[in-house]
Structures are given as structure tokens and as C-alpha cells.
Amino acid sequence: MSWKIPLADLDLGSEEEAAALAVLRRRWLTMGSETQAFEAEFAAFVGAKHALAVTNCTAALHLACIALGIGPGDEVIVPSLTFVATANAVRYVGATPVFADIVGETDFSLDPDDIVTKITPQTKAIIVVHYAGYACDMPAIIAIAERHGLQIIEDVAHAPGASLADRALGTWGAIGCFSFFSNKNMTTGEGGMLITEDDELAEKLRYLRSHGMTTLTWDRHQGHAFTYDVVDSGYNFRIDEIRAAIGRIQLRKLPANNARRAELNQRYVDGLTELVPQVTVPYKRCRGEAAYHIRPILLPPAVDRSRFMTALKTQGIQTSIHYPPIHQFWYYRQATAFKSPNLPMTDDIAAREVTLPLYPGLSFAQVDDIITAVHTALAA
Ligand SMILES: *Cc1c(COP(=O)(O)O)cnc(C)c1O
């Protein structure tokens, strides 16, 4: 399908090409100087003490669960209105994801009040998702976590460069997990980053990322070590130098690209509010500085969503749904059948949500065309 306006598009150019080529010519392809520089630059960008590059955000979430000691018998509170990886990571360590509801029509992130009702003696942690790049109510969630002795993992896949009270998202919880998948605000194709302030957690994450080994091939190449010990049954979740080099360029472009997303988002908010008042526009205002990863809207309850999306498709405009809620998937209906999650807000919003195209290369004229197409589709 060749879309006139796709849902997302990349900002990739000659700088990324040159960076990848330079790595190939240097003939050191995994976890070397580019990875170290990428990690140092990412840590400085978000203001974190430690940053560790990994294969993807799913691996980051998995390692975060292990490093925090989450295991069989434990419960972890997660949203259902997120990508399935958020909950799958909890299953990897044998723990049970317990779904909490979201705030409402203007804020699709975890509702602090509903988190409280889902806490049991087995609850060990909360994984928050900064939906669409907008901060969750972190002060309220942290207060709950402290009161009940819970850890917080942040799924920051939507929100690189976003902040709350001038503090980067990802640095509020014990561990922050970023994604550099192809459709995210910055990309390396596949890739991810773990951040933490805690030296002990960082050390654990570091050896878990690479087979539980105490030294890397790179250390031995540098002449720093001849051998290694293995201190855990770790994984191979390493990133390679080509992706790290591309990531460094993408990170440099991120602030300007997020600023462009903000302008386009404002164009959507103003235009939709004026032309199609029957559509609900969430996140008209937000806490702190957002990353504007996607632009969600809510259709009026009576509108047939498939017909609406087909009408936009006919105009060459790609739309999507963020998300089919996790608790409705077959696997999770089996795994959490005994929990019978009561998530009225998630169910309502998941049935009416449509995501419109948003990426830095979009023009104001294209945003206006999309708003007109939304108006026409709803008038039909
Ligand atoms: C993309 C995404 C992930 C998974 O990231 P990968 O890097 O593809 O593993 C996890 N959580 C959320 C909210 C995402 O959007």
C-alpha cells in the first residue's frame, strides 16, 4: 500500500549513512567506542548517571524486571492500554501483570486512584507508560509506591526527550526503558536503552545484558582483561556499533524533531477543536514537556471506527489504533482470567481511539488535509 500520508516516517539522511559507513570501515562491529559514546551522550541528554544500550525496549523491560528481583508469585501493576511488551516482560520473569485503569478521556495514562485499588500483599512494582509521549502523574504514583514499598519501572518508549518539572521522563523510577524501534521518535531500526541512577542496578543490568559475564570482548580487545567469570545466567541483549552510531545522530536530531512534532500537534489540536467538535482531543494540555510521539483522537461512541478508518484510507491517509488493550488478547484472557480486570475507562477508550499521522516531515498543509478528511468521514 502506498500511502499519500503514512502514519509515521523517518528522518534519516546522509549523516546516518556516513556514520554507519564509518563503523564498517573501522571494522569493529559490536559494543565498542560508538556504543560507549552513545550511552554517554544519552545519559547526559536525560541527566541519568547510567545508560546501557540494549537490543530493544522489550529486552530493557525484561532486564529491569530481573534486576529489581521480580519473580514468580509477584504482581506488577501495568496499564492495559499499551503495547503488549509492557506486560509480556512481566511474564518473562514468571510474575503476574495486574492491569490498572487509565485516568480518562483527556489522559490515557495510569490512574493513581485505580493503582491503589489493585495493590495486594504480592504487589512488587508498577510499570508506568508515558502514553503518546505525555508524562504520567509521577508525583502521585511515586507517593503511592513509597507508601506501599513498590518499585517503579518507566516504559519511556514514547517519550525520549520529554520531561516533567524539568526532570527527564525515565529518571523518575528506579529504571527507565527506551525504544529505538523504527516508528519511534528516534530510531536505530531496532534498539533500546536502560537508564538508572543506582550503581548496583547498573552493574547488574550490565552483566545481565551480556551473558552474565564480568568482562566484554571489547575490554579484552582493549587489553584490559584476558578472561572473565560468569556471575548469572545472563542474556545476549547487546547492541551493535552500526546502530549505536546511527543512534548518536538520531539523538542529536531529537530536540528539533520533538519541537517540530509539538508544532504539528498544536495544529491538530486547534484544527480538530474548531472543525470537528464532536471528536474528543485528548492531551490538549499536558504535564511538563511532551515528546508528541503520536496524535490520538476519540471518535463519538456511535461512530463505526472501521468505516471511519476506511474512509481515511480511501484518501491515502494511514491511521492506527493505540492500542487493542492487552487484557482483551487471548493469551492474557487465559493468564489473568482469575483477576477479571475491571477497566471501564480502558475498554471505552480502546474502542473509540484512532491515531492520526504524526512525524517531523509532515507539513501544516497535510495536517489540514487530514483534519478535513476527518470532518468529511464523520459527516458521511
Ligand atoms: C515500542 C514499544 C515497546 C517495545 O519496544 P521495542 O523496542 O520494539 O521492543 C514497549 N512499550 C511501548 C509502550 C512501546 O510503544
CSV table of C-alpha atoms and ligand atoms in Angstrom, one decimal:
chain,number,residue,atom,x,y,z
A,1,MET,CA,0.0,0.0,0.0
A,2,SER,CA,1.5,3.3,-1.0
A,3,TRP,CA,0.0,6.0,1.3
A,4,LYS,CA,-0.3,9.6,0.4
A,5,ILE,CA,0.3,10.3,4.1
A,6,PRO,CA,1.7,7.4,6.2
A,7,LEU,CA,1.2,7.1,9.9
A,8,ALA,CA,4.9,7.6,10.6
A,9,ASP,CA,8.0,8.4,8.7
A,10,LEU,CA,11.7,8.5,9.4
A,11,ASP,CA,14.2,11.4,9.5
A,12,LEU,CA,17.2,9.6,8.0
A,13,GLY,CA,19.8,11.2,5.8
A,14,SER,CA,23.4,11.5,4.8
A,15,GLU,CA,24.6,11.9,8.4
A,16,GLU,CA,23.3,8.4,9.4
A,17,GLU,CA,24.7,7.0,6.1
A,18,ALA,CA,28.1,8.4,6.9
A,19,ALA,CA,28.0,7.2,10.5
A,20,ALA,CA,27.1,3.6,9.5
A,21,LEU,CA,29.8,3.6,6.8
A,22,ALA,CA,32.4,4.9,9.2
A,23,VAL,CA,31.7,1.9,11.5
A,24,LEU,CA,32.0,-0.6,8.7
A,25,ARG,CA,35.4,0.9,7.7
A,26,ARG,CA,36.6,0.8,11.3
A,27,ARG,CA,36.0,-3.0,11.3
A,28,TRP,CA,34.7,-3.2,15.0
A,29,LEU,CA,31.1,-4.0,14.8
A,30,THR,CA,29.7,-4.6,18.2
A,31,MET,CA,29.7,-2.9,21.7
A,32,GLY,CA,32.8,-0.7,21.2
A,33,SER,CA,33.6,3.0,21.1
A,34,GLU,CA,30.3,4.0,19.3
A,35,THR,CA,28.2,2.2,21.9
A,36,GLN,CA,30.2,3.8,24.8
A,37,ALA,CA,29.8,7.3,23.2
A,38,PHE,CA,26.0,6.6,22.5
A,39,GLU,CA,25.5,5.6,26.1
A,40,ALA,CA,27.4,8.6,27.5
A,41,GLU,CA,25.6,11.1,25.2
A,42,PHE,CA,22.2,9.5,26.1
A,43,ALA,CA,23.0,9.6,29.8
A,44,ALA,CA,24.0,13.3,29.5
A,45,PHE,CA,20.9,14.1,27.5
A,46,VAL,CA,18.4,12.7,30.0
A,47,GLY,CA,20.5,13.6,33.0
A,48,ALA,CA,21.0,10.0,34.2
A,49,LYS,CA,24.0,8.5,35.9
A,50,HIS,CA,24.0,5.3,33.9
A,51,ALA,CA,22.7,4.5,30.4
A,52,LEU,CA,23.1,1.0,28.9
A,53,ALA,CA,22.2,0.3,25.3
A,54,VAL,CA,20.4,-2.9,24.5
A,55,THR,CA,18.7,-4.7,21.5
A,56,ASN,CA,15.3,-3.2,22.1
A,57,CYS,CA,12.9,-1.8,24.7
A,58,THR,CA,11.4,-5.2,25.3
A,59,ALA,CA,14.8,-6.6,26.4
A,60,ALA,CA,15.2,-3.5,28.6
A,61,LEU,CA,11.9,-4.1,30.3
A,62,HIS,CA,12.8,-7.8,30.8
A,63,LEU,CA,16.2,-6.9,32.4
A,64,ALA,CA,14.6,-4.2,34.5
A,65,CYS,CA,12.2,-6.8,36.0
A,66,ILE,CA,15.1,-9.2,36.7
A,67,ALA,CA,17.3,-6.6,38.2
A,68,LEU,CA,14.6,-5.5,40.6
A,69,GLY,CA,14.2,-9.0,41.8
A,70,ILE,CA,10.7,-9.5,40.4
A,71,GLY,CA,9.8,-13.2,40.0
A,72,PRO,CA,7.2,-16.0,40.4
A,73,GLY,CA,4.4,-15.1,42.9
A,74,ASP,CA,5.0,-11.3,42.5
A,75,GLU,CA,2.4,-9.0,40.9
A,76,VAL,CA,3.3,-6.0,38.8
A,77,ILE,CA,0.7,-3.2,38.1
A,78,VAL,CA,0.7,-2.2,34.5
A,79,PRO,CA,-1.7,-0.4,32.1
A,80,SER,CA,-3.6,-2.4,29.6
A,81,LEU,CA,-3.7,0.4,27.1
A,82,THR,CA,-0.1,0.0,25.9
A,83,PHE,CA,2.0,-2.1,23.6
A,84,VAL,CA,1.9,-5.8,24.7
A,85,ALA,CA,5.6,-5.8,25.5
A,86,THR,CA,5.0,-3.9,28.7
A,87,ALA,CA,3.0,-6.8,30.2
A,88,ASN,CA,5.0,-9.6,28.4
A,89,ALA,CA,8.2,-8.5,30.2
A,90,VAL,CA,6.4,-9.3,33.5
A,91,ARG,CA,5.5,-12.7,32.2
A,92,TYR,CA,9.2,-13.4,31.2
A,93,VAL,CA,10.2,-13.4,34.9
A,94,GLY,CA,7.2,-15.6,35.9
A,95,ALA,CA,5.3,-12.7,37.6
A,96,THR,CA,1.7,-11.7,37.1
A,97,PRO,CA,0.8,-8.4,35.4
A,98,VAL,CA,-2.2,-6.8,37.1
A,99,PHE,CA,-3.9,-4.3,34.9
A,100,ALA,CA,-5.0,-0.9,36.3
A,101,ASP,CA,-7.3,1.6,34.6
A,102,ILE,CA,-6.4,4.9,33.0
A,103,VAL,CA,-7.4,8.4,34.0
A,104,GLY,CA,-9.9,9.2,31.4
A,105,GLU,CA,-10.7,10.9,28.1
A,106,THR,CA,-8.0,13.5,28.3
A,107,ASP,CA,-5.2,11.4,29.9
A,108,PHE,CA,-4.6,7.8,28.8
A,109,SER,CA,-2.0,7.0,31.5
A,110,LEU,CA,-2.4,5.0,34.7
A,111,ASP,CA,-4.9,6.4,37.2
A,112,PRO,CA,-3.2,6.7,40.6
A,113,ASP,CA,-6.5,6.0,42.4
A,114,ASP,CA,-7.0,2.8,40.4
A,115,ILE,CA,-3.4,1.7,41.1
A,116,VAL,CA,-4.2,1.9,44.8
A,117,THR,CA,-7.2,-0.5,44.4
A,118,LYS,CA,-5.0,-3.0,42.6
A,119,ILE,CA,-2.3,-3.3,45.3
A,120,THR,CA,-2.1,-6.6,47.2
A,121,PRO,CA,0.5,-8.1,49.5
A,122,GLN,CA,2.0,-9.7,46.4
A,123,THR,CA,2.5,-6.4,44.5
A,124,LYS,CA,6.2,-5.7,43.9
A,125,ALA,CA,6.3,-3.0,41.3
A,126,ILE,CA,4.5,-0.6,38.9
A,127,ILE,CA,5.4,-0.2,35.3
A,128,VAL,CA,4.2,3.2,34.1
A,129,VAL,CA,3.8,4.1,30.4
A,130,HIS,CA,4.1,7.7,29.3
A,131,TYR,CA,1.4,7.3,26.6
A,132,ALA,CA,2.0,9.2,23.4
A,133,GLY,CA,5.0,10.9,25.0
A,134,TYR,CA,3.0,12.7,27.8
A,135,ALA,CA,4.1,12.3,31.4
A,136,CYS,CA,2.1,10.2,33.8
A,137,ASP,CA,1.3,11.8,37.2
A,138,MET,CA,4.6,10.8,38.5
A,139,PRO,CA,4.5,12.6,41.9
A,140,ALA,CA,1.2,10.9,42.8
A,141,ILE,CA,2.4,7.5,41.6
A,142,ILE,CA,5.7,7.8,43.4
A,143,ALA,CA,3.9,8.7,46.6
A,144,ILE,CA,1.8,5.5,46.3
A,145,ALA,CA,4.9,3.4,45.5
A,146,GLU,CA,6.7,4.8,48.6
A,147,ARG,CA,3.7,4.3,50.8
A,148,HIS,CA,3.5,0.6,49.8
A,149,GLY,CA,7.2,-0.2,49.3
A,150,LEU,CA,6.9,-0.7,45.5
A,151,GLN,CA,9.5,-0.3,42.8
A,152,ILE,CA,8.7,1.8,39.6
A,153,ILE,CA,9.9,0.9,36.1
A,154,GLU,CA,9.2,3.5,33.5
A,155,ASP,CA,8.4,2.4,29.9
A,156,VAL,CA,9.6,5.5,28.1
A,157,ALA,CA,9.2,4.1,24.6
A,158,HIS,CA,7.0,7.0,23.6
A,159,ALA,CA,8.8,9.7,25.4
A,160,PRO,CA,12.5,10.3,24.7
A,161,GLY,CA,13.2,14.0,25.4
A,162,ALA,CA,10.1,14.5,27.4
A,163,SER,CA,10.2,15.9,30.9
A,164,LEU,CA,8.1,16.7,34.0
A,165,ALA,CA,9.1,19.6,36.3
A,166,ASP,CA,12.4,19.9,34.3
A,167,ARG,CA,13.3,16.3,35.1
A,168,ALA,CA,13.5,13.8,32.1
A,169,LEU,CA,11.0,11.0,31.9
A,170,GLY,CA,12.8,7.8,32.6
A,171,THR,CA,14.7,9.3,35.6
A,172,TRP,CA,11.7,9.2,37.9
A,173,GLY,CA,11.5,5.5,38.6
A,174,ALA,CA,14.2,3.0,39.6
A,175,ILE,CA,14.9,2.1,35.9
A,176,GLY,CA,13.8,3.8,32.6
A,177,CYS,CA,13.4,1.8,29.4
A,178,PHE,CA,13.6,3.5,26.0
A,179,SER,CA,12.9,2.1,22.5
A,180,PHE,CA,14.6,3.0,19.2
A,181,PHE,CA,12.2,0.9,17.0
A,182,SER,CA,11.6,2.1,13.5
A,183,ASN,CA,8.5,4.2,14.3
A,184,LYS,CA,9.7,5.8,17.5
A,185,ASN,CA,10.8,9.5,17.9
A,186,MET,CA,14.4,8.4,17.5
A,187,THR,CA,15.4,5.2,15.8
A,188,THR,CA,18.2,2.7,15.2
A,189,GLY,CA,15.9,0.2,13.4
A,190,GLU,CA,15.8,-2.0,16.5
A,191,GLY,CA,17.4,-0.8,19.7
A,192,GLY,CA,16.8,0.3,23.3
A,193,MET,CA,18.3,2.0,26.3
A,194,LEU,CA,18.2,1.4,30.1
A,195,ILE,CA,18.8,4.2,32.4
A,196,THR,CA,19.2,4.3,36.2
A,197,GLU,CA,20.8,6.3,39.0
A,198,ASP,CA,21.6,3.3,41.0
A,199,ASP,CA,25.2,1.9,40.8
A,200,GLU,CA,24.2,-1.6,41.9
A,201,LEU,CA,21.3,-1.9,39.5
A,202,ALA,CA,23.5,-0.6,36.7
A,203,GLU,CA,26.2,-3.2,37.4
A,204,LYS,CA,23.5,-6.0,37.4
A,205,LEU,CA,21.9,-4.7,34.2
A,206,ARG,CA,25.4,-4.5,32.6
A,207,TYR,CA,26.3,-8.2,33.1
A,208,LEU,CA,22.7,-9.5,32.5
A,209,ARG,CA,22.9,-7.8,29.1
A,210,SER,CA,25.9,-9.9,28.1
A,211,HIS,CA,25.6,-13.5,29.3
A,212,GLY,CA,26.3,-12.6,33.0
A,213,MET,CA,30.0,-12.1,32.0
A,214,THR,CA,32.2,-9.8,34.1
A,215,THR,CA,34.2,-8.5,31.1
A,216,LEU,CA,33.3,-7.8,27.4
A,217,THR,CA,35.1,-8.8,24.2
A,218,TRP,CA,35.8,-5.1,23.8
A,219,ASP,CA,37.6,-4.9,27.2
A,220,ARG,CA,39.8,-7.9,26.2
A,221,HIS,CA,40.4,-6.3,22.8
A,222,GLN,CA,41.5,-3.1,24.6
A,223,GLY,CA,43.9,-5.2,26.6
A,224,HIS,CA,42.1,-4.5,29.9
A,225,ALA,CA,41.4,-8.2,30.6
A,226,PHE,CA,42.4,-11.7,29.5
A,227,THR,CA,39.5,-13.7,30.9
A,228,TYR,CA,36.1,-13.4,32.6
A,229,ASP,CA,33.8,-15.0,35.1
A,230,VAL,CA,30.1,-15.6,34.8
A,231,VAL,CA,28.0,-14.4,37.7
A,232,ASP,CA,24.5,-15.1,36.4
A,233,SER,CA,22.6,-16.8,33.6
A,234,GLY,CA,22.5,-13.6,31.6
A,235,TYR,CA,21.4,-12.9,28.1
A,236,ASN,CA,22.7,-11.6,24.8
A,237,PHE,CA,20.8,-8.2,24.6
A,238,ARG,CA,23.8,-6.3,23.2
A,239,ILE,CA,23.5,-3.5,20.6
A,240,ASP,CA,25.9,-3.3,17.6
A,241,GLU,CA,28.2,-0.4,16.6
A,242,ILE,CA,26.2,0.4,13.4
A,243,ARG,CA,23.1,1.0,15.4
A,244,ALA,CA,24.9,2.9,18.1
A,245,ALA,CA,26.4,5.2,15.5
A,246,ILE,CA,23.0,5.9,13.9
A,247,GLY,CA,21.5,6.4,17.4
A,248,ARG,CA,24.1,9.2,18.2
A,249,ILE,CA,22.9,11.1,15.1
A,250,GLN,CA,19.3,10.5,15.8
A,251,LEU,CA,19.8,11.7,19.4
A,252,ARG,CA,21.3,14.9,18.1
A,253,LYS,CA,18.3,15.5,15.9
A,254,LEU,CA,15.7,14.6,18.6
A,255,PRO,CA,15.2,18.0,20.2
A,256,ALA,CA,14.4,19.7,16.9
A,257,ASN,CA,12.3,16.8,15.7
A,258,ASN,CA,10.3,16.8,19.0
A,259,ALA,CA,9.9,20.6,18.7
A,260,ARG,CA,8.5,20.1,15.1
A,261,ARG,CA,6.1,17.4,16.4
A,262,ALA,CA,4.9,19.9,19.0
A,263,GLU,CA,4.0,22.5,16.3
A,264,LEU,CA,2.2,19.9,14.2
A,265,ASN,CA,0.4,18.6,17.3
A,266,GLN,CA,-0.8,22.1,18.1
A,267,ARG,CA,-2.0,22.5,14.5
A,268,TYR,CA,-4.0,19.3,15.0
A,269,VAL,CA,-5.4,20.3,18.4
A,270,ASP,CA,-6.5,23.8,17.1
A,271,GLY,CA,-7.9,22.5,13.8
A,272,LEU,CA,-9.8,19.5,15.2
A,273,THR,CA,-11.3,21.5,18.0
A,274,GLU,CA,-12.6,24.0,15.6
A,275,LEU,CA,-13.7,21.9,12.6
A,276,VAL,CA,-14.8,18.6,14.3
A,277,PRO,CA,-16.0,19.5,17.9
A,278,GLN,CA,-17.7,16.0,18.1
A,279,VAL,CA,-14.3,14.4,18.2
A,280,THR,CA,-12.6,14.3,21.6
A,281,VAL,CA,-9.0,15.5,21.5
A,282,PRO,CA,-7.0,14.2,24.5
A,283,TYR,CA,-3.9,15.9,25.8
A,284,LYS,CA,-4.9,19.4,24.7
A,285,ARG,CA,-2.8,20.3,27.7
A,286,CYS,CA,-0.1,18.3,29.3
A,287,ARG,CA,2.1,17.9,32.3
A,288,GLY,CA,5.6,19.2,31.6
A,289,GLU,CA,7.3,18.9,28.2
A,290,ALA,CA,5.9,16.1,26.0
A,291,ALA,CA,7.6,14.2,23.2
A,292,TYR,CA,4.4,14.1,21.0
A,293,HIS,CA,5.0,10.6,19.8
A,294,ILE,CA,1.5,10.0,18.4
A,295,ARG,CA,-1.7,12.0,17.9
A,296,PRO,CA,-4.7,10.1,19.3
A,297,ILE,CA,-8.3,11.2,18.9
A,298,LEU,CA,-11.6,9.7,20.3
A,299,LEU,CA,-14.5,9.2,18.0
A,300,PRO,CA,-18.0,9.8,19.2
A,301,PRO,CA,-19.4,6.5,20.7
A,302,ALA,CA,-21.9,5.9,17.8
A,303,VAL,CA,-19.3,6.1,15.0
A,304,ASP,CA,-18.2,2.9,13.3
A,305,ARG,CA,-14.4,3.0,13.7
A,306,SER,CA,-13.6,0.6,10.8
A,307,ARG,CA,-15.7,2.6,8.4
A,308,PHE,CA,-14.0,5.8,9.6
A,309,MET,CA,-10.5,4.4,9.2
A,310,THR,CA,-11.5,3.0,5.7
A,311,ALA,CA,-12.7,6.5,4.7
A,312,LEU,CA,-9.3,7.9,5.6
A,313,LYS,CA,-7.6,5.0,3.8
A,314,THR,CA,-9.5,5.8,0.7
A,315,GLN,CA,-8.0,9.3,0.8
A,316,GLY,CA,-4.5,7.7,1.1
A,317,ILE,CA,-4.2,8.6,4.9
A,318,GLN,CA,-3.0,5.8,7.2
A,319,THR,CA,-4.4,5.6,10.7
A,320,SER,CA,-3.9,3.2,13.5
A,321,ILE,CA,-5.2,2.1,16.9
A,322,HIS,CA,-3.2,2.6,20.1
A,323,TYR,CA,-4.0,0.1,21.5
A,324,PRO,CA,-6.0,-3.0,21.4
A,325,PRO,CA,-5.9,-3.4,25.2
A,326,ILE,CA,-3.7,-6.2,26.5
A,327,HIS,CA,-6.4,-7.7,28.8
A,328,GLN,CA,-8.6,-8.4,25.8
A,329,PHE,CA,-5.9,-10.6,24.0
A,330,TRP,CA,-6.4,-14.3,24.0
A,331,TYR,CA,-3.2,-15.1,25.9
A,332,TYR,CA,-4.0,-12.6,28.7
A,333,ARG,CA,-7.6,-13.7,29.0
A,334,GLN,CA,-6.1,-17.1,29.9
A,335,ALA,CA,-3.3,-15.8,32.1
A,336,THR,CA,-5.3,-13.3,34.1
A,337,ALA,CA,-8.7,-15.0,33.9
A,338,PHE,CA,-8.8,-15.2,37.7
A,339,LYS,CA,-8.2,-11.4,38.0
A,340,SER,CA,-11.2,-10.4,35.9
A,341,PRO,CA,-9.9,-6.9,35.5
A,342,ASN,CA,-12.4,-4.1,35.9
A,343,LEU,CA,-11.2,-1.5,33.4
A,344,PRO,CA,-14.2,0.5,32.2
A,345,MET,CA,-12.2,3.6,31.1
A,346,THR,CA,-9.7,1.4,29.2
A,347,ASP,CA,-12.5,-0.5,27.5
A,348,ASP,CA,-14.3,2.6,26.5
A,349,ILE,CA,-11.3,4.5,25.1
A,350,ALA,CA,-9.7,1.5,23.4
A,351,ALA,CA,-13.0,1.0,21.4
A,352,ARG,CA,-13.1,4.7,20.2
A,353,GLU,CA,-9.4,5.6,19.8
A,354,VAL,CA,-7.9,6.4,16.4
A,355,THR,CA,-4.3,7.6,15.8
A,356,LEU,CA,-3.6,10.2,13.1
A,357,PRO,CA,-0.3,10.6,11.3
A,358,LEU,CA,2.4,12.5,13.2
A,359,TYR,CA,6.1,12.8,12.2
A,360,PRO,CA,8.5,15.7,11.8
A,361,GLY,CA,8.4,15.6,7.9
A,362,LEU,CA,4.6,16.3,7.9
A,363,SER,CA,3.6,19.7,6.6
A,364,PHE,CA,0.9,22.0,8.1
A,365,ALA,CA,-1.0,21.6,4.8
A,366,GLN,CA,-1.0,17.9,5.2
A,367,VAL,CA,-2.3,18.2,8.8
A,368,ASP,CA,-5.1,20.5,7.4
A,369,ASP,CA,-5.9,17.8,4.7
A,370,ILE,CA,-6.1,15.1,7.4
A,371,ILE,CA,-8.4,17.3,9.6
A,372,THR,CA,-10.6,17.9,6.5
A,373,ALA,CA,-10.7,14.2,5.8
A,374,VAL,CA,-11.7,13.5,9.4
A,375,HIS,CA,-14.5,16.1,9.1
A,376,THR,CA,-15.7,14.6,5.7
A,377,ALA,CA,-15.6,11.0,7.1
A,378,LEU,CA,-17.7,11.9,10.1
A,379,ALA,CA,-20.2,13.9,8.0
A,380,ALA,CA,-20.8,10.9,5.8
B,1,LIG,C1,7.5,0.1,21.0
B,1,LIG,C2,7.1,-0.1,22.4
B,1,LIG,C3,7.7,-1.1,23.2
B,1,LIG,C4,8.7,-2.1,22.7
B,1,LIG,O1,9.8,-1.5,22.1
B,1,LIG,P1,10.8,-2.4,21.2
B,1,LIG,O2,12.0,-1.6,21.2
B,1,LIG,O3,10.1,-2.6,19.9
B,1,LIG,O4,11.0,-3.7,22.0
B,1,LIG,C5,7.4,-1.2,24.6
B,1,LIG,N1,6.4,-0.4,25.1
B,1,LIG,C6,5.8,0.6,24.4
B,1,LIG,C7,4.8,1.5,25.0
B,1,LIG,C8,6.1,0.8,23.0
B,1,LIG,O5,5.5,1.7,22.3
